Amino acid sequence: MGLLEFNIIKDKMEYINPKLLEIIGYNRDEIKDVHVYSRMIPQKQLFKIINSSEERYLEFYIINKKGDIKWLAGKRINLYNDQGEVESIRLWVQDITER
C-alpha cells in the first residue's frame, strides 16, 4: 500500500513511503522537485484528489517516471490544524493498473 501525506498550507510533501516511490518510479530526492508533480499528476486528476470528500474511495491516474499511466485506488483523509482547518491530506493507495 502506498502512503502519501501532503501539507496543503506549506504546499509540501511531508511523507511518501517506499511502496509509493516504487509505483511512481521516482526516488526520494527526485520527488522533492515541485516540477515532478506537474509531470506526474495531470491537472484534472489533481483536482479530483484535492476536492474529494474525506474518507471516500478514489480512483485516479498518474504518469510515472517512464511515462506510463498508472491507475491508483484508495482513500484520502484530512488532517486538521488547531483552528479546525484542513492542513494536510493523507492518501493510502494501491496500483490497480492491471485491473
PDB file of C-alpha atoms in Angstrom:
ATOM      1  CA  MET A   1       0.000   0.000   0.000  1.00  0.00           C
ATOM      2  CA  GLY A   2       1.417   3.383  -0.979  1.00  0.00           C
ATOM      3  CA  LEU A   3       1.173   6.219   1.517  1.00  0.00           C
ATOM      4  CA  LEU A   4       1.483   9.951   0.906  1.00  0.00           C
ATOM      5  CA  GLU A   5       0.990  12.897   3.230  1.00  0.00           C
ATOM      6  CA  PHE A   6       0.856  16.343   1.634  1.00  0.00           C
ATOM      7  CA  ASN A   7       0.746  19.608   3.599  1.00  0.00           C
ATOM      8  CA  ILE A   8      -1.666  21.883   1.740  1.00  0.00           C
ATOM      9  CA  ILE A   9      -0.727  25.015   3.696  1.00  0.00           C
ATOM     10  CA  LYS A  10       3.022  24.638   3.084  1.00  0.00           C
ATOM     11  CA  ASP A  11       2.470  23.150  -0.413  1.00  0.00           C
ATOM     12  CA  LYS A  12       4.951  20.442   0.538  1.00  0.00           C
ATOM     13  CA  MET A  13       5.048  16.689   0.646  1.00  0.00           C
ATOM     14  CA  GLU A  14       5.586  15.645   4.241  1.00  0.00           C
ATOM     15  CA  TYR A  15       5.921  11.891   3.712  1.00  0.00           C
ATOM     16  CA  ILE A  16       5.968   9.270   0.993  1.00  0.00           C
ATOM     17  CA  ASN A  17       6.612   5.603   1.695  1.00  0.00           C
ATOM     18  CA  PRO A  18       8.893   3.275  -0.320  1.00  0.00           C
ATOM     19  CA  LYS A  19       5.957   1.401  -1.924  1.00  0.00           C
ATOM     20  CA  LEU A  20       4.559   4.595  -3.476  1.00  0.00           C
ATOM     21  CA  LEU A  21       8.051   5.583  -4.663  1.00  0.00           C
ATOM     22  CA  GLU A  22       8.240   2.175  -6.360  1.00  0.00           C
ATOM     23  CA  ILE A  23       4.858   2.721  -8.048  1.00  0.00           C
ATOM     24  CA  ILE A  24       5.716   6.185  -9.372  1.00  0.00           C
ATOM     25  CA  GLY A  25       9.307   5.295 -10.325  1.00  0.00           C
ATOM     26  CA  TYR A  26      10.955   8.312  -8.679  1.00  0.00           C
ATOM     27  CA  ASN A  27      13.392   8.317  -5.785  1.00  0.00           C
ATOM     28  CA  ARG A  28      13.052  10.440  -2.636  1.00  0.00           C
ATOM     29  CA  ASP A  29      15.394  13.193  -3.895  1.00  0.00           C
ATOM     30  CA  GLU A  30      13.690  13.498  -7.299  1.00  0.00           C
ATOM     31  CA  ILE A  31      10.253  13.821  -5.727  1.00  0.00           C
ATOM     32  CA  LYS A  32      11.345  16.969  -3.836  1.00  0.00           C
ATOM     33  CA  ASP A  33      11.344  18.863  -7.157  1.00  0.00           C
ATOM     34  CA  VAL A  34       7.956  20.601  -7.461  1.00  0.00           C
ATOM     35  CA  HIS A  35       8.059  20.244 -11.251  1.00  0.00           C
ATOM     36  CA  VAL A  36       7.806  16.452 -10.872  1.00  0.00           C
ATOM     37  CA  TYR A  37       4.231  16.827  -9.635  1.00  0.00           C
ATOM     38  CA  SER A  38       3.094  18.680 -12.738  1.00  0.00           C
ATOM     39  CA  ARG A  39       4.542  15.912 -14.932  1.00  0.00           C
ATOM     40  CA  MET A  40       3.225  13.108 -12.766  1.00  0.00           C
ATOM     41  CA  ILE A  41      -0.302  14.247 -11.886  1.00  0.00           C
ATOM     42  CA  PRO A  42      -2.416  15.734 -14.676  1.00  0.00           C
ATOM     43  CA  GLN A  43      -4.351  18.825 -13.548  1.00  0.00           C
ATOM     44  CA  LYS A  44      -7.752  17.120 -13.829  1.00  0.00           C
ATOM     45  CA  GLN A  45      -6.559  14.224 -11.637  1.00  0.00           C
ATOM     46  CA  LEU A  46      -5.044  16.587  -9.057  1.00  0.00           C
ATOM     47  CA  PHE A  47      -8.352  18.446  -8.858  1.00  0.00           C
ATOM     48  CA  LYS A  48     -10.121  15.118  -8.265  1.00  0.00           C
ATOM     49  CA  ILE A  49      -7.757  14.230  -5.404  1.00  0.00           C
ATOM     50  CA  ILE A  50      -7.838  17.626  -3.686  1.00  0.00           C
ATOM     51  CA  ASN A  51     -11.583  18.117  -3.947  1.00  0.00           C
ATOM     52  CA  SER A  52     -12.557  14.606  -2.986  1.00  0.00           C
ATOM     53  CA  SER A  53     -14.622  14.084   0.123  1.00  0.00           C
ATOM     54  CA  GLU A  54     -12.782  12.835   3.159  1.00  0.00           C
ATOM     55  CA  GLU A  55     -12.547   9.061   3.611  1.00  0.00           C
ATOM     56  CA  ARG A  56     -14.032   8.485   0.190  1.00  0.00           C
ATOM     57  CA  TYR A  57     -12.827   5.810  -2.207  1.00  0.00           C
ATOM     58  CA  LEU A  58     -10.805   7.360  -5.043  1.00  0.00           C
ATOM     59  CA  GLU A  59      -9.571   6.161  -8.396  1.00  0.00           C
ATOM     60  CA  PHE A  60      -7.208   8.333 -10.405  1.00  0.00           C
ATOM     61  CA  TYR A  61      -4.226   8.012 -12.676  1.00  0.00           C
ATOM     62  CA  ILE A  62      -0.700   9.330 -12.628  1.00  0.00           C
ATOM     63  CA  ILE A  63       2.105   9.254 -15.151  1.00  0.00           C
ATOM     64  CA  ASN A  64       5.177   7.531 -13.741  1.00  0.00           C
ATOM     65  CA  LYS A  65       8.782   8.463 -14.447  1.00  0.00           C
ATOM     66  CA  LYS A  66       8.896   6.201 -17.521  1.00  0.00           C
ATOM     67  CA  GLY A  67       5.829   7.954 -18.960  1.00  0.00           C
ATOM     68  CA  ASP A  68       3.482   5.036 -18.293  1.00  0.00           C
ATOM     69  CA  ILE A  69      -0.031   5.617 -16.965  1.00  0.00           C
ATOM     70  CA  LYS A  70      -0.608   4.022 -13.569  1.00  0.00           C
ATOM     71  CA  TRP A  71      -4.109   3.783 -12.112  1.00  0.00           C
ATOM     72  CA  LEU A  72      -4.271   4.122  -8.330  1.00  0.00           C
ATOM     73  CA  ALA A  73      -7.137   3.491  -5.931  1.00  0.00           C
ATOM     74  CA  GLY A  74      -7.535   4.115  -2.245  1.00  0.00           C
ATOM     75  CA  LYS A  75      -8.729   6.554   0.378  1.00  0.00           C
ATOM     76  CA  ARG A  76      -7.974  10.088   1.401  1.00  0.00           C
ATOM     77  CA  ILE A  77      -8.309  11.593   4.878  1.00  0.00           C
ATOM     78  CA  ASN A  78      -7.929  15.160   6.034  1.00  0.00           C
ATOM     79  CA  LEU A  79      -5.616  16.195   8.867  1.00  0.00           C
ATOM     80  CA  TYR A  80      -6.679  19.367  10.678  1.00  0.00           C
ATOM     81  CA  ASN A  81      -4.718  22.095  12.493  1.00  0.00           C
ATOM     82  CA  ASP A  82      -5.676  23.641  15.859  1.00  0.00           C
ATOM     83  CA  GLN A  83      -8.035  26.096  14.121  1.00  0.00           C
ATOM     84  CA  GLY A  84     -10.014  23.263  12.535  1.00  0.00           C
ATOM     85  CA  GLU A  85      -8.701  23.945   9.027  1.00  0.00           C
ATOM     86  CA  VAL A  86      -7.517  21.184   6.722  1.00  0.00           C
ATOM     87  CA  GLU A  87      -3.747  21.334   6.964  1.00  0.00           C
ATOM     88  CA  SER A  88      -2.735  18.105   5.213  1.00  0.00           C
ATOM     89  CA  ILE A  89      -4.199  15.258   3.259  1.00  0.00           C
ATOM     90  CA  ARG A  90      -3.146  11.647   3.601  1.00  0.00           C
ATOM     91  CA  LEU A  91      -3.618   9.150   0.788  1.00  0.00           C
ATOM     92  CA  TRP A  92      -3.475   5.373   1.031  1.00  0.00           C
ATOM     93  CA  VAL A  93      -3.352   3.939  -2.475  1.00  0.00           C
ATOM     94  CA  GLN A  94      -2.585   0.784  -4.373  1.00  0.00           C
ATOM     95  CA  ASP A  95      -1.704   0.230  -8.005  1.00  0.00           C
ATOM     96  CA  ILE A  96      -4.765  -1.092  -9.855  1.00  0.00           C
ATOM     97  CA  THR A  97      -3.372  -0.630 -13.368  1.00  0.00           C
ATOM     98  CA  GLU A  98      -3.666  -4.341 -14.221  1.00  0.00           C
ATOM     99  CA  ARG A  99      -7.311  -4.332 -13.240  1.00  0.00           C
TER     100      ARG A  99
END
